[in-house]
mmCIF file of C-alpha atoms in Angstrom:
data_model
loop_
_atom_site.group_PDB
_atom_site.id
_atom_site.type_symbol
_atom_site.label_atom_id
_atom_site.label_comp_id
_atom_site.label_asym_id
_atom_site.label_seq_id
_atom_site.Cartn_x
_atom_site.Cartn_y
_atom_site.Cartn_z
ATOM 1 C CA MET A 1 129.343 73.638 119.993
ATOM 2 C CA ARG A 2 125.734 72.669 119.270
ATOM 3 C CA ALA A 3 124.456 76.234 119.525
ATOM 4 C CA GLN A 4 127.023 77.287 116.934
ATOM 5 C CA GLN A 5 125.791 74.549 114.600
ATOM 6 C CA VAL A 6 122.295 76.024 114.829
ATOM 7 C CA LEU A 7 123.649 79.494 114.083
ATOM 8 C CA ASP A 8 125.723 78.174 111.180
ATOM 9 C CA ALA A 9 122.570 76.626 109.680
ATOM 10 C CA GLY A 10 120.930 80.061 109.595
ATOM 11 C CA THR A 11 118.794 80.044 112.755
ATOM 12 C CA SER A 12 119.537 82.791 115.268
ATOM 13 C CA ILE A 13 119.240 81.873 118.947
ATOM 14 C CA TRP A 14 117.359 84.376 121.064
ATOM 15 C CA LEU A 15 116.621 83.868 124.748
ATOM 16 C CA ASP A 16 112.966 84.062 125.754
ATOM 17 C CA ASP A 17 113.653 85.504 129.190
ATOM 18 C CA LEU A 18 114.744 88.761 130.789
ATOM 19 C CA SER A 19 115.093 90.132 134.289
ATOM 20 C CA ARG A 20 117.308 92.629 136.065
ATOM 21 C CA ALA A 21 119.039 89.730 137.810
ATOM 22 C CA LYS A 22 119.935 88.194 134.441
ATOM 23 C CA ILE A 23 121.186 91.526 133.086
ATOM 24 C CA SER A 24 123.513 92.248 135.989
ATOM 25 C CA GLY A 25 124.302 88.682 137.064
ATOM 26 C CA THR A 26 127.709 87.046 136.877
ATOM 27 C CA ASP A 27 126.824 83.342 136.910
ATOM 28 C CA SER A 28 126.549 81.033 133.894
ATOM 29 C CA HIS A 29 122.836 81.825 133.478
ATOM 30 C CA SER A 30 123.367 85.589 133.323
ATOM 31 C CA LEU A 31 122.733 87.363 130.048
ATOM 32 C CA PRO A 32 126.369 88.491 129.584
ATOM 33 C CA SER A 33 127.481 84.883 130.077
ATOM 34 C CA ARG A 34 124.898 83.547 127.647
ATOM 35 C CA ILE A 35 126.002 86.069 125.033
ATOM 36 C CA ALA A 36 129.658 85.137 125.519
ATOM 37 C CA THR A 37 129.357 81.349 125.695
ATOM 38 C CA SER A 38 125.956 80.086 124.508
ATOM 39 C CA GLY A 39 125.433 81.689 121.119
ATOM 40 C CA VAL A 40 122.589 83.940 122.287
ATOM 41 C CA VAL A 41 122.210 86.875 119.890
ATOM 42 C CA GLY A 42 118.900 88.374 121.042
ATOM 43 C CA VAL A 43 116.216 88.424 123.726
ATOM 44 C CA THR A 44 112.437 88.414 123.723
ATOM 45 C CA THR A 45 110.096 89.355 126.535
ATOM 46 C CA ASN A 46 106.363 89.198 127.071
ATOM 47 C CA PRO A 47 103.937 90.170 129.846
ATOM 48 C CA SER A 48 104.294 86.764 131.531
ATOM 49 C CA ILE A 49 108.089 87.074 131.602
ATOM 50 C CA PHE A 50 107.948 90.564 133.093
ATOM 51 C CA SER A 51 105.409 89.468 135.690
ATOM 52 C CA ALA A 52 107.641 86.581 136.760
ATOM 53 C CA ALA A 53 110.747 88.786 136.784
ATOM 54 C CA ILE A 54 109.422 91.806 138.672
ATOM 55 C CA SER A 55 106.825 90.431 141.082
ATOM 56 C CA GLY A 56 108.450 90.128 144.487
ATOM 57 C CA ALA A 57 112.019 90.564 143.189
ATOM 58 C CA ALA A 58 114.151 92.579 145.612
ATOM 59 C CA GLU A 59 116.218 94.233 142.872
ATOM 60 C CA TYR A 60 113.186 96.293 141.806
ATOM 61 C CA SER A 61 112.132 97.463 145.269
ATOM 62 C CA ALA A 62 114.309 100.574 145.323
ATOM 63 C CA ASP A 63 112.925 101.842 142.014
ATOM 64 C CA ILE A 64 109.370 101.148 143.138
ATOM 65 C CA ALA A 65 109.984 103.034 146.396
ATOM 66 C CA GLN A 66 111.403 106.036 144.533
ATOM 67 C CA MET A 67 108.230 106.308 142.446
ATOM 68 C CA LYS A 68 105.696 106.324 145.292
ATOM 69 C CA GLY A 69 103.737 109.181 143.781
ATOM 70 C CA ALA A 70 103.520 107.622 140.340
ATOM 71 C CA SER A 71 100.703 105.453 139.020
ATOM 72 C CA VAL A 72 101.166 101.711 138.856
ATOM 73 C CA ASP A 73 101.206 101.863 135.047
ATOM 74 C CA GLU A 74 103.968 104.475 135.118
ATOM 75 C CA VAL A 75 106.059 102.386 137.500
ATOM 76 C CA VAL A 76 105.702 99.227 135.414
ATOM 77 C CA LYS A 77 106.531 101.143 132.247
ATOM 78 C CA LYS A 78 109.724 102.481 133.802
ATOM 79 C CA LEU A 79 110.816 99.130 135.223
ATOM 80 C CA THR A 80 110.270 97.240 131.972
ATOM 81 C CA THR A 81 111.738 99.858 129.642
ATOM 82 C CA ASP A 82 114.796 100.317 131.875
ATOM 83 C CA ASP A 83 115.461 96.575 131.720
ATOM 84 C CA VAL A 84 115.022 96.449 127.957
ATOM 85 C CA ARG A 85 117.284 99.471 127.433
ATOM 86 C CA GLN A 86 120.045 97.869 129.505
ATOM 87 C CA ALA A 87 119.642 94.603 127.606
ATOM 88 C CA CYS A 88 119.837 96.495 124.299
ATOM 89 C CA ASP A 89 123.172 97.930 125.408
ATOM 90 C CA LEU A 90 124.518 94.436 126.137
ATOM 91 C CA PHE A 91 123.753 93.463 122.534
ATOM 92 C CA THR A 92 125.190 96.580 120.851
ATOM 93 C CA GLN A 93 128.230 94.814 119.404
ATOM 94 C CA ILE A 94 126.152 91.947 118.018
ATOM 95 C CA TYR A 95 123.668 94.431 116.562
ATOM 96 C CA THR A 96 126.468 96.333 114.837
ATOM 97 C CA ARG A 97 128.321 93.232 113.656
ATOM 98 C CA SER A 98 125.164 91.657 112.197
ATOM 99 C CA LYS A 99 124.143 94.951 110.558
ATOM 100 C CA GLY A 100 120.938 95.098 112.577
ATOM 101 C CA ILE A 101 119.720 91.573 111.941
ATOM 102 C CA ASP A 102 120.471 90.299 115.448
ATOM 103 C CA GLY A 103 121.361 91.901 118.762
ATOM 104 C CA ARG A 104 117.659 92.578 119.205
ATOM 105 C CA VAL A 105 115.570 92.956 122.373
ATOM 106 C CA SER A 106 111.771 92.855 122.123
ATOM 107 C CA ILE A 107 109.216 94.539 124.364
ATOM 108 C CA GLU A 108 105.471 94.152 123.997
ATOM 109 C CA VAL A 109 102.894 96.905 123.947
ATOM 110 C CA ASP A 110 100.337 96.759 126.755
ATOM 111 C CA PRO A 111 98.499 93.495 125.982
ATOM 112 C CA ARG A 112 95.194 95.084 126.947
ATOM 113 C CA LEU A 113 95.473 97.019 123.671
ATOM 114 C CA ALA A 114 95.423 93.872 121.509
ATOM 115 C CA HIS A 115 92.113 94.884 119.883
ATOM 116 C CA ASP A 116 92.791 98.634 119.829
ATOM 117 C CA THR A 117 94.600 99.695 116.648
ATOM 118 C CA ALA A 118 95.103 103.353 117.526
ATOM 119 C CA GLY A 119 96.116 102.512 121.089
ATOM 120 C CA THR A 120 98.672 99.988 119.871
ATOM 121 C CA ILE A 121 100.196 102.477 117.431
ATOM 122 C CA ALA A 122 100.478 105.145 120.132
ATOM 123 C CA ALA A 123 101.925 102.701 122.669
ATOM 124 C CA GLY A 124 104.420 101.335 120.150
ATOM 125 C CA LYS A 125 105.690 104.797 119.269
ATOM 126 C CA GLU A 126 105.937 105.698 122.956
ATOM 127 C CA LEU A 127 107.981 102.602 123.834
ATOM 128 C CA TRP A 128 110.260 103.204 120.843
ATOM 129 C CA ALA A 129 110.921 106.762 122.034
ATOM 130 C CA ILE A 130 111.359 105.875 125.721
ATOM 131 C CA ILE A 131 113.838 103.057 125.157
ATOM 132 C CA ASN A 132 115.621 105.039 122.459
ATOM 133 C CA ARG A 133 117.827 102.248 121.195
ATOM 134 C CA PRO A 134 118.031 101.225 117.520
ATOM 135 C CA ASN A 135 118.090 97.511 118.397
ATOM 136 C CA VAL A 136 114.802 97.410 120.281
ATOM 137 C CA MET A 137 111.838 95.698 118.632
ATOM 138 C CA ILE A 138 108.268 96.598 119.533
ATOM 139 C CA LYS A 139 106.047 93.540 119.891
ATOM 140 C CA VAL A 140 102.561 93.789 118.435
ATOM 141 C CA PRO A 141 100.035 90.920 118.596
ATOM 142 C CA ALA A 142 98.864 89.579 115.242
ATOM 143 C CA THR A 143 95.199 90.218 115.911
ATOM 144 C CA ILE A 144 93.037 91.626 113.130
ATOM 145 C CA GLU A 145 93.283 95.000 114.872
ATOM 146 C CA GLY A 146 97.033 94.601 115.207
ATOM 147 C CA LEU A 147 97.646 94.248 111.474
ATOM 148 C CA PRO A 148 97.139 97.932 110.545
ATOM 149 C CA ALA A 149 99.171 98.894 113.615
ATOM 150 C CA ILE A 150 102.064 96.833 112.265
ATOM 151 C CA THR A 151 101.846 98.702 108.959
ATOM 152 C CA GLU A 152 101.778 102.113 110.650
ATOM 153 C CA LEU A 153 104.700 101.393 112.980
ATOM 154 C CA VAL A 154 106.862 99.980 110.190
ATOM 155 C CA ALA A 155 105.968 102.943 107.972
ATOM 156 C CA ALA A 156 107.189 105.203 110.798
ATOM 157 C CA GLY A 157 110.571 103.451 110.749
ATOM 158 C CA ILE A 158 109.991 101.313 113.844
ATOM 159 C CA SER A 159 111.260 97.731 113.974
ATOM 160 C CA VAL A 160 108.477 95.323 114.942
ATOM 161 C CA ASN A 161 108.229 91.828 116.370
ATOM 162 C CA VAL A 162 104.785 90.511 115.446
ATOM 163 C CA THR A 163 103.659 88.050 118.118
ATOM 164 C CA LEU A 164 100.928 85.481 118.785
ATOM 165 C CA ILE A 165 100.825 84.069 115.250
ATOM 166 C CA PHE A 166 99.295 80.597 115.137
ATOM 167 C CA SER A 167 97.945 80.058 111.618
ATOM 168 C CA VAL A 168 99.624 80.142 108.222
ATOM 169 C CA LYS A 169 96.734 82.259 106.929
ATOM 170 C CA ARG A 170 97.284 84.940 109.568
ATOM 171 C CA TYR A 171 101.017 84.744 108.958
ATOM 172 C CA GLY A 172 100.396 85.668 105.327
ATOM 173 C CA GLN A 173 98.400 88.702 106.480
ATOM 174 C CA VAL A 174 101.269 89.672 108.783
ATOM 175 C CA ILE A 175 103.755 89.562 105.901
ATOM 176 C CA ASP A 176 101.426 91.717 103.806
ATOM 177 C CA ALA A 177 101.054 94.223 106.664
ATOM 178 C CA TYR A 178 104.849 94.411 106.928
ATOM 179 C CA MET A 179 105.317 94.932 103.207
ATOM 180 C CA GLN A 180 102.671 97.658 103.172
ATOM 181 C CA GLY A 181 104.582 99.451 105.921
ATOM 182 C CA ILE A 182 107.890 99.058 104.094
ATOM 183 C CA GLU A 183 106.343 100.475 100.921
ATOM 184 C CA ARG A 184 105.486 103.641 102.863
ATOM 185 C CA CYS A 185 108.709 103.854 104.862
ATOM 186 C CA GLU A 186 111.191 106.595 103.990
ATOM 187 C CA ASN A 187 114.232 104.539 105.005
ATOM 188 C CA PRO A 188 113.302 100.843 104.740
ATOM 189 C CA SER A 189 116.899 99.679 105.213
ATOM 190 C CA ALA A 190 116.758 100.836 108.852
ATOM 191 C CA VAL A 191 113.737 98.671 109.682
ATOM 192 C CA HIS A 192 113.919 95.030 110.731
ATOM 193 C CA SER A 193 111.104 92.709 111.704
ATOM 194 C CA VAL A 194 110.381 89.179 112.859
ATOM 195 C CA ALA A 195 107.107 87.284 112.819
ATOM 196 C CA SER A 196 106.690 85.150 115.952
ATOM 197 C CA PHE A 197 104.999 81.903 114.996
ATOM 198 C CA PHE A 198 103.934 79.914 118.079
ATOM 199 C CA ILE A 199 104.742 76.202 118.228
ATOM 200 C CA SER A 200 104.148 74.121 121.365
ATOM 201 C CA ARG A 201 100.652 75.395 122.075
ATOM 202 C CA ILE A 202 99.535 73.947 118.736
ATOM 203 C CA ASP A 203 100.613 70.451 119.729
ATOM 204 C CA SER A 204 99.093 70.777 123.202
ATOM 205 C CA SER A 205 95.688 71.551 121.698
ATOM 206 C CA VAL A 206 95.823 69.096 118.801
ATOM 207 C CA ASP A 207 97.252 66.236 120.859
ATOM 208 C CA SER A 208 94.473 66.479 123.425
ATOM 209 C CA LEU A 209 91.956 65.870 120.630
ATOM 210 C CA LEU A 210 94.010 63.084 119.052
ATOM 211 C CA LYS A 211 94.228 61.268 122.378
ATOM 212 C CA LYS A 212 90.461 61.450 122.774
ATOM 213 C CA ILE A 213 90.010 59.878 119.333
ATOM 214 C CA GLY A 214 92.544 57.211 120.241
ATOM 215 C CA THR A 215 92.669 55.353 116.922
ATOM 216 C CA PRO A 216 95.987 54.222 115.384
ATOM 217 C CA GLU A 217 95.599 56.951 112.754
ATOM 218 C CA ALA A 218 95.214 59.561 115.491
ATOM 219 C CA THR A 219 98.082 58.216 117.579
ATOM 220 C CA ALA A 220 100.375 58.353 114.550
ATOM 221 C CA LEU A 221 99.862 62.119 114.329
ATOM 222 C CA LEU A 222 100.748 62.933 117.948
ATOM 223 C CA GLY A 223 103.393 65.639 118.195
ATOM 224 C CA LYS A 224 103.420 66.380 114.468
ATOM 225 C CA ALA A 225 100.903 69.201 113.958
ATOM 226 C CA ALA A 226 102.961 72.128 115.280
ATOM 227 C CA ILE A 227 106.069 71.307 113.272
ATOM 228 C CA ALA A 228 104.040 70.680 110.098
ATOM 229 C CA ASN A 229 102.247 73.999 110.591
ATOM 230 C CA ALA A 230 105.575 75.799 111.039
ATOM 231 C CA HIS A 231 107.096 74.112 107.987
ATOM 232 C CA LEU A 232 104.241 75.399 105.842
ATOM 233 C CA ALA A 233 104.707 78.851 107.339
ATOM 234 C CA TYR A 234 108.343 78.761 106.217
ATOM 235 C CA GLN A 235 107.233 77.701 102.751
ATOM 236 C CA LEU A 236 105.029 80.798 102.650
ATOM 237 C CA PHE A 237 107.969 82.910 103.834
ATOM 238 C CA GLU A 238 110.040 81.623 100.915
ATOM 239 C CA GLU A 239 107.236 82.329 98.443
ATOM 240 C CA LYS A 240 106.375 85.819 99.697
ATOM 241 C CA PHE A 241 109.970 86.972 99.935
ATOM 242 C CA SER A 242 110.894 85.777 96.461
ATOM 243 C CA SER A 243 107.945 87.573 94.833
ATOM 244 C CA ALA A 244 108.227 90.441 92.365
ATOM 245 C CA ARG A 245 106.688 92.739 94.967
ATOM 246 C CA TRP A 246 109.431 91.919 97.469
ATOM 247 C CA GLU A 247 112.193 92.096 94.862
ATOM 248 C CA ASN A 248 111.198 95.684 94.180
ATOM 249 C CA LEU A 249 111.362 96.505 97.899
ATOM 250 C CA SER A 250 114.626 94.626 98.330
ATOM 251 C CA GLN A 251 116.246 96.796 95.682
ATOM 252 C CA LYS A 252 115.354 99.792 97.872
ATOM 253 C CA GLY A 253 117.261 98.255 100.786
ATOM 254 C CA ALA A 254 114.362 96.543 102.597
ATOM 255 C CA ASN A 255 115.092 93.667 104.978
ATOM 256 C CA LYS A 256 113.143 90.427 105.016
ATOM 257 C CA GLN A 257 110.807 89.840 107.935
ATOM 258 C CA ARG A 258 112.266 86.645 109.378
ATOM 259 C CA PRO A 259 110.097 83.868 110.826
ATOM 260 C CA LEU A 260 110.675 83.489 114.564
ATOM 261 C CA TRP A 261 109.732 80.231 116.253
ATOM 262 C CA ALA A 262 108.223 81.052 119.647
ATOM 263 C CA SER A 263 106.825 78.905 122.455
ATOM 264 C CA THR A 264 109.534 76.328 121.740
ATOM 265 C CA GLY A 265 109.721 74.787 125.189
ATOM 266 C CA VAL A 266 108.384 71.211 124.916
ATOM 267 C CA LYS A 267 105.368 70.746 127.182
ATOM 268 C CA ASP A 268 104.871 66.989 126.732
ATOM 269 C CA PRO A 269 107.660 64.941 128.407
ATOM 270 C CA ALA A 270 107.019 62.162 125.885
ATOM 271 C CA TYR A 271 108.754 64.268 123.222
ATOM 272 C CA PRO A 272 112.462 65.153 122.957
ATOM 273 C CA ASP A 273 113.071 68.366 124.883
ATOM 274 C CA THR A 274 114.882 69.907 121.913
ATOM 275 C CA GLN A 275 112.235 68.909 119.350
ATOM 276 C CA TYR A 276 111.053 72.445 118.609
ATOM 277 C CA VAL A 277 114.606 73.572 117.944
ATOM 278 C CA ILE A 278 116.061 70.668 115.991
ATOM 279 C CA GLU A 279 113.058 70.295 113.654
ATOM 280 C CA LEU A 280 112.837 74.028 112.930
ATOM 281 C CA ILE A 281 116.273 74.925 111.612
ATOM 282 C CA ALA A 282 116.536 76.773 108.299
ATOM 283 C CA PRO A 283 118.185 79.879 106.846
ATOM 284 C CA GLU A 284 116.864 83.306 107.879
ATOM 285 C CA THR A 285 114.943 82.119 110.937
ATOM 286 C CA VAL A 286 115.034 82.831 114.656
ATOM 287 C CA ASN A 287 114.295 80.481 117.541
ATOM 288 C CA THR A 288 113.532 82.181 120.837
ATOM 289 C CA MET A 289 113.798 79.600 123.553
ATOM 290 C CA PRO A 290 113.407 79.461 127.324
ATOM 291 C CA GLN A 291 116.475 78.854 129.464
ATOM 292 C CA SER A 292 115.718 75.155 129.947
ATOM 293 C CA THR A 293 115.457 74.520 126.206
ATOM 294 C CA LEU A 294 118.715 76.354 125.523
ATOM 295 C CA ASP A 295 120.428 74.272 128.203
ATOM 296 C CA ALA A 296 119.025 71.071 126.665
ATOM 297 C CA LEU A 297 120.225 72.115 123.202
ATOM 298 C CA ILE A 298 123.736 72.781 124.484
ATOM 299 C CA ASP A 299 123.817 69.535 126.465
ATOM 300 C CA HIS A 300 122.446 66.976 124.028
ATOM 301 C CA GLY A 301 120.812 68.568 120.981
ATOM 302 C CA GLU A 302 121.453 66.571 117.797
ATOM 303 C CA VAL A 303 121.652 69.263 115.128
ATOM 304 C CA ARG A 304 121.061 67.979 111.590
ATOM 305 C CA GLY A 305 121.249 71.221 109.637
ATOM 306 C CA ASN A 306 118.262 72.477 107.647
ATOM 307 C CA THR A 307 115.264 70.418 108.772
ATOM 308 C CA ILE A 308 112.524 72.447 107.071
ATOM 309 C CA SER A 309 113.243 72.902 103.367
ATOM 310 C CA GLY A 310 111.863 70.043 101.301
ATOM 311 C CA LYS A 311 109.550 68.805 104.041
ATOM 312 C CA TYR A 312 106.462 70.569 102.711
ATOM 313 C CA PRO A 313 104.700 67.537 101.159
ATOM 314 C CA GLN A 314 104.972 65.667 104.472
ATOM 315 C CA ALA A 315 103.574 68.687 106.310
ATOM 316 C CA VAL A 316 100.595 68.818 103.965
ATOM 317 C CA GLU A 317 99.912 65.127 104.641
ATOM 318 C CA VAL A 318 99.904 65.744 108.404
ATOM 319 C CA LEU A 319 97.306 68.478 108.069
ATOM 320 C CA LYS A 320 95.247 66.308 105.714
ATOM 321 C CA GLY A 321 95.336 63.575 108.315
ATOM 322 C CA LEU A 322 94.013 65.922 110.980
ATOM 323 C CA SER A 323 91.219 67.075 108.680
ATOM 324 C CA THR A 324 90.249 63.478 107.924
ATOM 325 C CA LEU A 325 89.888 62.878 111.659
ATOM 326 C CA GLY A 326 87.604 65.905 111.934
ATOM 327 C CA ILE A 327 90.148 68.162 113.622
ATOM 328 C CA SER A 328 89.956 71.769 112.437
ATOM 329 C CA LEU A 329 93.361 73.423 112.715
ATOM 330 C CA ASP A 330 91.719 76.701 111.706
ATOM 331 C CA GLN A 331 89.442 76.569 114.746
ATOM 332 C CA ILE A 332 92.287 75.561 117.032
ATOM 333 C CA THR A 333 94.509 78.438 115.912
ATOM 334 C CA THR A 334 91.616 80.902 116.259
ATOM 335 C CA ASP A 335 91.003 79.715 119.810
ATOM 336 C CA LEU A 336 94.706 79.864 120.643
ATOM 337 C CA GLU A 337 94.928 83.498 119.539
ATOM 338 C CA VAL A 338 92.007 84.429 121.787
ATOM 339 C CA ASP A 339 93.522 82.483 124.673
ATOM 340 C CA GLY A 340 96.993 83.946 124.086
ATOM 341 C CA VAL A 341 95.718 87.531 124.222
ATOM 342 C CA LYS A 342 93.752 86.692 127.369
ATOM 343 C CA LYS A 343 96.720 85.088 129.136
ATOM 344 C CA PHE A 344 99.059 87.982 128.391
ATOM 345 C CA ALA A 345 96.468 90.479 129.642
ATOM 346 C CA GLN A 346 96.019 88.438 132.813
ATOM 347 C CA ALA A 347 99.780 88.333 133.392
ATOM 348 C CA TRP A 348 99.954 92.106 132.934
ATOM 349 C CA ASP A 349 97.114 92.632 135.406
ATOM 350 C CA GLU A 350 98.895 90.389 137.916
ATOM 351 C CA LEU A 351 102.082 92.418 137.490
ATOM 352 C CA LEU A 352 100.197 95.670 138.060
ATOM 353 C CA GLU A 353 98.580 94.267 141.193
ATOM 354 C CA ASN A 354 101.895 93.032 142.571
ATOM 355 C CA VAL A 355 103.614 96.365 141.947
ATOM 356 C CA LYS A 356 100.673 98.159 143.546
ATOM 357 C CA ALA A 357 101.061 95.973 146.626
ATOM 358 C CA ALA A 358 104.795 96.732 146.709
ATOM 359 C CA GLN A 359 104.077 100.466 146.545
ATOM 360 C CA GLN A 360 101.818 100.199 149.554
ATOM 361 C CA SER A 361 104.160 98.073 151.663
#
């Protein structure tokens, strides 16, 4: 089984999708079926996923009707946390068997708080308490304001999924924020974390510039920037988590913050639809993939084992090539963070509006 080959190589498969229909469904695309047959050992959500799942879905109408006197924010909070709690319960055995590494379900703090440190900390603690499951992970965006929130939540013993990471530089800051939290945590062995490094959006942005340049040198770099960027992120992961600082924390029972490859659905049909899975396999990583990418992996993915370690010199050459062409990856990743925060906030606003309309119907 191709999914099992990925797992055997050290990359956990998480599904980047969640809805009440998937939780309670009985078909091959249901979450119980995916857990049993497709190697799925975790789930991630985000505001866009919740908006798509809840807006107009009949299975939520009864709950919305029962909360007519509640605010729209209260209704959305209940719907999303109920779904995540039920999903957590589906993964209990995996969570126990993996000693907390997998069997995880992630839920994001209100994306409108992305630049509000105190608000993010308060929202993260509230979600942790409401869901009340040890295998939930609270998602916090890797904005500058999000970094101290990561430290505070980890210090409080809360497992965190750090999201919207685009640059290797910011990834290093995320690792430092995690370690600072672990250093202050009373029981570090109980805390787990992943750092969600976004993939496909990098290529979408870089490729559009390469196509405008149109030279043979530019064409040769199409579809290579995102993977090279991720490979260098993994190199940093290896360096940071083999340092003397980490060794000291490890002896106290601390768990490594694993890199998680996010946004792994291929957007350009010119590329293999499993590209952002096959080229990002290495020990102690996670790949959270949409349903279509998981199906493609199972159907025709050509797994080659570890495809990251040892590829660092080639990755450096790719980034040098971009720089030579005048393409600033630093500027692109900065812009993508701004855009990512904006899109998640917009999706959340759309969800609130749709629930409000359902309340009034």
